[in-house]
PDB file of C-alpha atoms in Angstrom:
ATOM      1  CA  GLN G   3     160.203 102.377  21.602  1.00 89.00           C
ATOM      2  CA  VAL G   4     158.006  99.344  21.122  1.00 94.00           C
ATOM      3  CA  GLN G   5     155.765  99.273  18.088  1.00 97.00           C
ATOM      4  CA  LEU G   6     152.898  96.902  17.402  1.00 98.00           C
ATOM      5  CA  GLN G   7     151.146  96.460  14.081  1.00 98.00           C
ATOM      6  CA  GLU G   8     147.974  94.477  13.560  1.00 98.00           C
ATOM      7  CA  SER G   9     147.264  92.827  10.220  1.00 97.00           C
ATOM      8  CA  GLY G  10     144.865  90.300   8.820  1.00 95.00           C
ATOM      9  CA  SER G  11     141.580  89.962   7.045  1.00 86.00           C
ATOM     10  CA  GLY G  12     139.180  92.834   7.623  1.00 88.00           C
ATOM     11  CA  LEU G  13     136.167  90.881   6.379  1.00 91.00           C
ATOM     12  CA  VAL G  14     135.048  87.563   7.793  1.00 91.00           C
ATOM     13  CA  LYS G  15     131.863  85.651   7.063  1.00 93.00           C
ATOM     14  CA  SER G  16     129.704  84.279   9.832  1.00 91.00           C
ATOM     15  CA  SER G  17     130.815  80.888  11.160  1.00 93.00           C
ATOM     16  CA  GLN G  18     134.320  81.358   9.749  1.00 95.00           C
ATOM     17  CA  THR G  19     137.493  81.966  11.737  1.00 96.00           C
ATOM     18  CA  LEU G  20     138.986  85.402  12.214  1.00 96.00           C
ATOM     19  CA  SER G  21     142.785  85.440  12.068  1.00 97.00           C
ATOM     20  CA  LEU G  22     144.930  88.412  13.018  1.00 98.00           C
ATOM     21  CA  ILE G  23     148.663  88.969  13.359  1.00 98.00           C
ATOM     22  CA  CYS G  24     150.442  91.399  15.651  1.00 98.00           C
ATOM     23  CA  THR G  25     153.974  92.168  14.507  1.00 98.00           C
ATOM     24  CA  VAL G  26     156.217  93.573  17.222  1.00 98.00           C
ATOM     25  CA  SER G  27     159.344  95.687  16.901  1.00 97.00           C
ATOM     26  CA  GLY G  28     161.509  97.286  19.536  1.00 95.00           C
ATOM     27  CA  ASP G  29     161.416  94.376  21.987  1.00 94.00           C
ATOM     28  CA  SER G  30     161.183  90.617  21.928  1.00 96.00           C
ATOM     29  CA  ILE G  31     157.933  88.870  22.757  1.00 96.00           C
ATOM     30  CA  THR G  32     160.031  86.472  24.861  1.00 96.00           C
ATOM     31  CA  THR G  33     161.546  89.184  27.067  1.00 94.00           C
ATOM     32  CA  SER G  34     160.977  88.263  30.676  1.00 92.00           C
ATOM     33  CA  HIS G  35     157.811  89.537  32.354  1.00 92.00           C
ATOM     34  CA  LEU G  36     156.327  91.130  29.253  1.00 93.00           C
ATOM     35  CA  ALA G  37     152.764  90.323  28.250  1.00 97.00           C
ATOM     36  CA  TRP G  38     151.012  90.694  24.930  1.00 97.00           C
ATOM     37  CA  SER G  39     147.260  91.142  24.815  1.00 98.00           C
ATOM     38  CA  TRP G  40     144.405  91.224  22.363  1.00 98.00           C
ATOM     39  CA  LEU G  41     141.463  93.540  22.961  1.00 98.00           C
ATOM     40  CA  ARG G  42     138.570  94.688  20.834  1.00 98.00           C
ATOM     41  CA  GLN G  43     136.033  97.486  20.717  1.00 98.00           C
ATOM     42  CA  PRO G  44     132.667  96.877  19.041  1.00 97.00           C
ATOM     43  CA  PRO G  45     130.940  99.919  17.559  1.00 96.00           C
ATOM     44  CA  GLY G  46     129.404 102.069  20.271  1.00 96.00           C
ATOM     45  CA  LYS G  47     130.778  99.909  23.082  1.00 97.00           C
ATOM     46  CA  GLY G  48     133.782  99.853  25.381  1.00 97.00           C
ATOM     47  CA  LEU G  49     136.955  97.847  25.156  1.00 97.00           C
ATOM     48  CA  GLU G  50     136.746  94.108  25.733  1.00 98.00           C
ATOM     49  CA  TRP G  51     139.806  92.155  26.830  1.00 98.00           C
ATOM     50  CA  MET G  52     140.118  88.926  24.869  1.00 98.00           C
ATOM     51  CA  GLY G  53     143.269  87.274  26.102  1.00 98.00           C
ATOM     52  CA  VAL G  54     146.974  87.547  26.804  1.00 98.00           C
ATOM     53  CA  LEU G  55     150.182  85.784  25.819  1.00 98.00           C
ATOM     54  CA  ALA G  56     152.885  85.869  28.439  1.00 97.00           C
ATOM     55  CA  TYR G  57     156.598  85.981  27.630  1.00 96.00           C
ATOM     56  CA  ASP G  58     156.950  82.288  28.456  1.00 96.00           C
ATOM     57  CA  GLY G  59     154.226  81.276  26.013  1.00 96.00           C
ATOM     58  CA  SER G  60     151.451  80.756  28.528  1.00 97.00           C
ATOM     59  CA  THR G  61     148.031  82.090  27.591  1.00 97.00           C
ATOM     60  CA  TYR G  62     144.995  83.344  29.473  1.00 97.00           C
ATOM     61  CA  TYR G  63     141.583  84.063  28.026  1.00 98.00           C
ATOM     62  CA  ASN G  64     138.385  85.939  28.712  1.00 97.00           C
ATOM     63  CA  SER G  65     136.106  83.214  30.027  1.00 97.00           C
ATOM     64  CA  SER G  66     133.246  84.405  27.819  1.00 96.00           C
ATOM     65  CA  LEU G  67     135.373  83.938  24.692  1.00 96.00           C
ATOM     66  CA  LYS G  68     137.646  81.108  25.758  1.00 94.00           C
ATOM     67  CA  SER G  69     135.905  78.374  23.790  1.00 96.00           C
ATOM     68  CA  ARG G  70     136.390  80.315  20.543  1.00 97.00           C
ATOM     69  CA  THR G  71     139.729  82.078  21.101  1.00 98.00           C
ATOM     70  CA  SER G  72     143.300  80.988  20.522  1.00 98.00           C
ATOM     71  CA  ILE G  73     146.430  83.084  20.960  1.00 98.00           C
ATOM     72  CA  SER G  74     149.764  81.778  19.717  1.00 98.00           C
ATOM     73  CA  ARG G  75     153.142  83.097  18.627  1.00 98.00           C
ATOM     74  CA  ASP G  76     156.052  82.777  16.227  1.00 98.00           C
ATOM     75  CA  THR G  77     159.151  83.811  18.138  1.00 97.00           C
ATOM     76  CA  SER G  78     161.333  83.703  15.018  1.00 97.00           C
ATOM     77  CA  LYS G  79     159.201  86.464  13.475  1.00 98.00           C
ATOM     78  CA  ASN G  80     158.442  88.250  16.751  1.00 98.00           C
ATOM     79  CA  GLN G  81     154.737  87.940  16.038  1.00 98.00           C
ATOM     80  CA  PHE G  82     151.746  86.768  17.975  1.00 98.00           C
ATOM     81  CA  PHE G  83     148.388  85.733  16.630  1.00 98.00           C
ATOM     82  CA  LEU G  84     144.698  85.782  17.389  1.00 98.00           C
ATOM     83  CA  GLN G  85     142.205  83.285  16.086  1.00 98.00           C
ATOM     84  CA  LEU G  86     138.512  83.616  16.862  1.00 97.00           C
ATOM     85  CA  SER G  87     136.313  80.842  15.552  1.00 97.00           C
ATOM     86  CA  SER G  88     132.607  80.725  14.720  1.00 96.00           C
ATOM     87  CA  VAL G  89     132.421  84.437  14.027  1.00 96.00           C
ATOM     88  CA  THR G  90     129.042  86.184  14.299  1.00 95.00           C
ATOM     89  CA  PRO G  91     128.024  89.795  13.573  1.00 94.00           C
ATOM     90  CA  GLU G  92     128.604  90.510  17.273  1.00 95.00           C
ATOM     91  CA  ASP G  93     132.333  89.998  16.643  1.00 96.00           C
ATOM     92  CA  THR G  94     132.458  93.067  14.394  1.00 96.00           C
ATOM     93  CA  ALA G  95     134.893  95.404  16.128  1.00 97.00           C
ATOM     94  CA  VAL G  96     138.196  97.181  15.995  1.00 98.00           C
ATOM     95  CA  TYR G  97     140.789  94.696  17.203  1.00 98.00           C
ATOM     96  CA  TYR G  98     143.906  95.830  19.045  1.00 98.00           C
ATOM     97  CA  CYS G  99     147.101  94.228  20.221  1.00 98.00           C
ATOM     98  CA  ALA G 100     148.783  95.769  23.239  1.00 97.00           C
ATOM     99  CA  TYR G 101     151.886  95.389  25.393  1.00 95.00           C
ATOM    100  CA  ALA G 102     152.314  95.582  29.123  1.00 94.00           C
ATOM    101  CA  ASP G 103     155.445  95.223  31.214  1.00 93.00           C
ATOM    102  CA  SER G 104     153.808  92.637  33.449  1.00 92.00           C
ATOM    103  CA  LEU G 105     151.132  90.011  33.121  1.00 93.00           C
ATOM    104  CA  ARG G 106     147.621  91.249  33.712  1.00 88.00           C
ATOM    105  CA  THR G 107     144.291  89.714  32.802  1.00 95.00           C
ATOM    106  CA  GLY G 108     140.910  91.254  32.218  1.00 95.00           C
ATOM    107  CA  VAL G 109     142.218  94.808  32.082  1.00 95.00           C
ATOM    108  CA  THR G 110     140.440  97.198  29.740  1.00 96.00           C
ATOM    109  CA  ASP G 111     141.861 100.504  30.943  1.00 95.00           C
ATOM    110  CA  ARG G 112     144.070 101.830  28.153  1.00 94.00           C
ATOM    111  CA  GLU G 113     146.364 103.436  30.694  1.00 95.00           C
ATOM    112  CA  GLU G 114     147.321 100.023  32.050  1.00 95.00           C
ATOM    113  CA  TYR G 115     149.074  99.142  28.795  1.00 96.00           C
ATOM    114  CA  ASP G 116     152.368 100.595  27.709  1.00 95.00           C
ATOM    115  CA  TYR G 117     151.956 100.380  23.948  1.00 96.00           C
ATOM    116  CA  TRP G 118     149.124  99.731  21.511  1.00 97.00           C
ATOM    117  CA  GLY G 119     148.774  98.891  17.886  1.00 97.00           C
ATOM    118  CA  GLN G 120     146.718 101.261  15.782  1.00 97.00           C
ATOM    119  CA  GLY G 121     143.849  98.782  15.597  1.00 97.00           C
ATOM    120  CA  THR G 122     142.323  96.952  12.683  1.00 97.00           C
ATOM    121  CA  GLN G 123     138.653  96.870  11.738  1.00 97.00           C
ATOM    122  CA  VAL G 124     137.117  93.421  11.379  1.00 96.00           C
ATOM    123  CA  THR G 125     133.610  93.147   9.998  1.00 94.00           C
ATOM    124  CA  ASP G 126     131.324  90.188   9.623  1.00 89.00           C
ATOM    125  CA  SER G 127     130.498  90.463   5.955  1.00 81.00           C
ATOM    126  CA  SER G 128     127.527  88.081   5.952  1.00 76.00           C
TER     127      SER G 128
END
């Protein structure tokens, strides 16, 4: 059973950088073919795919967020990270990390992912 746990600051001021951690247990983030995604859901809206980290360390981003988004990892801690710069009130959302057994980009259907974190609320506090 794979478990994912998001953590990080729940309040961010406009223009600052949002930083979140996803801690993984039950499998290694370097296991072949696995992919680790970040998604978010603003209030009253659907899921938005933000980006994905593949098992080999390669990353792929939503083109609309690419200039502000960075996904990285610490393999020694089995964690991967999300940074979103220049935050605005439109970035207020519940942020999720998710796992899939193969690389996929742009997918927002929950059924396409094998495991999810419980989500963490991030609010622009300005």
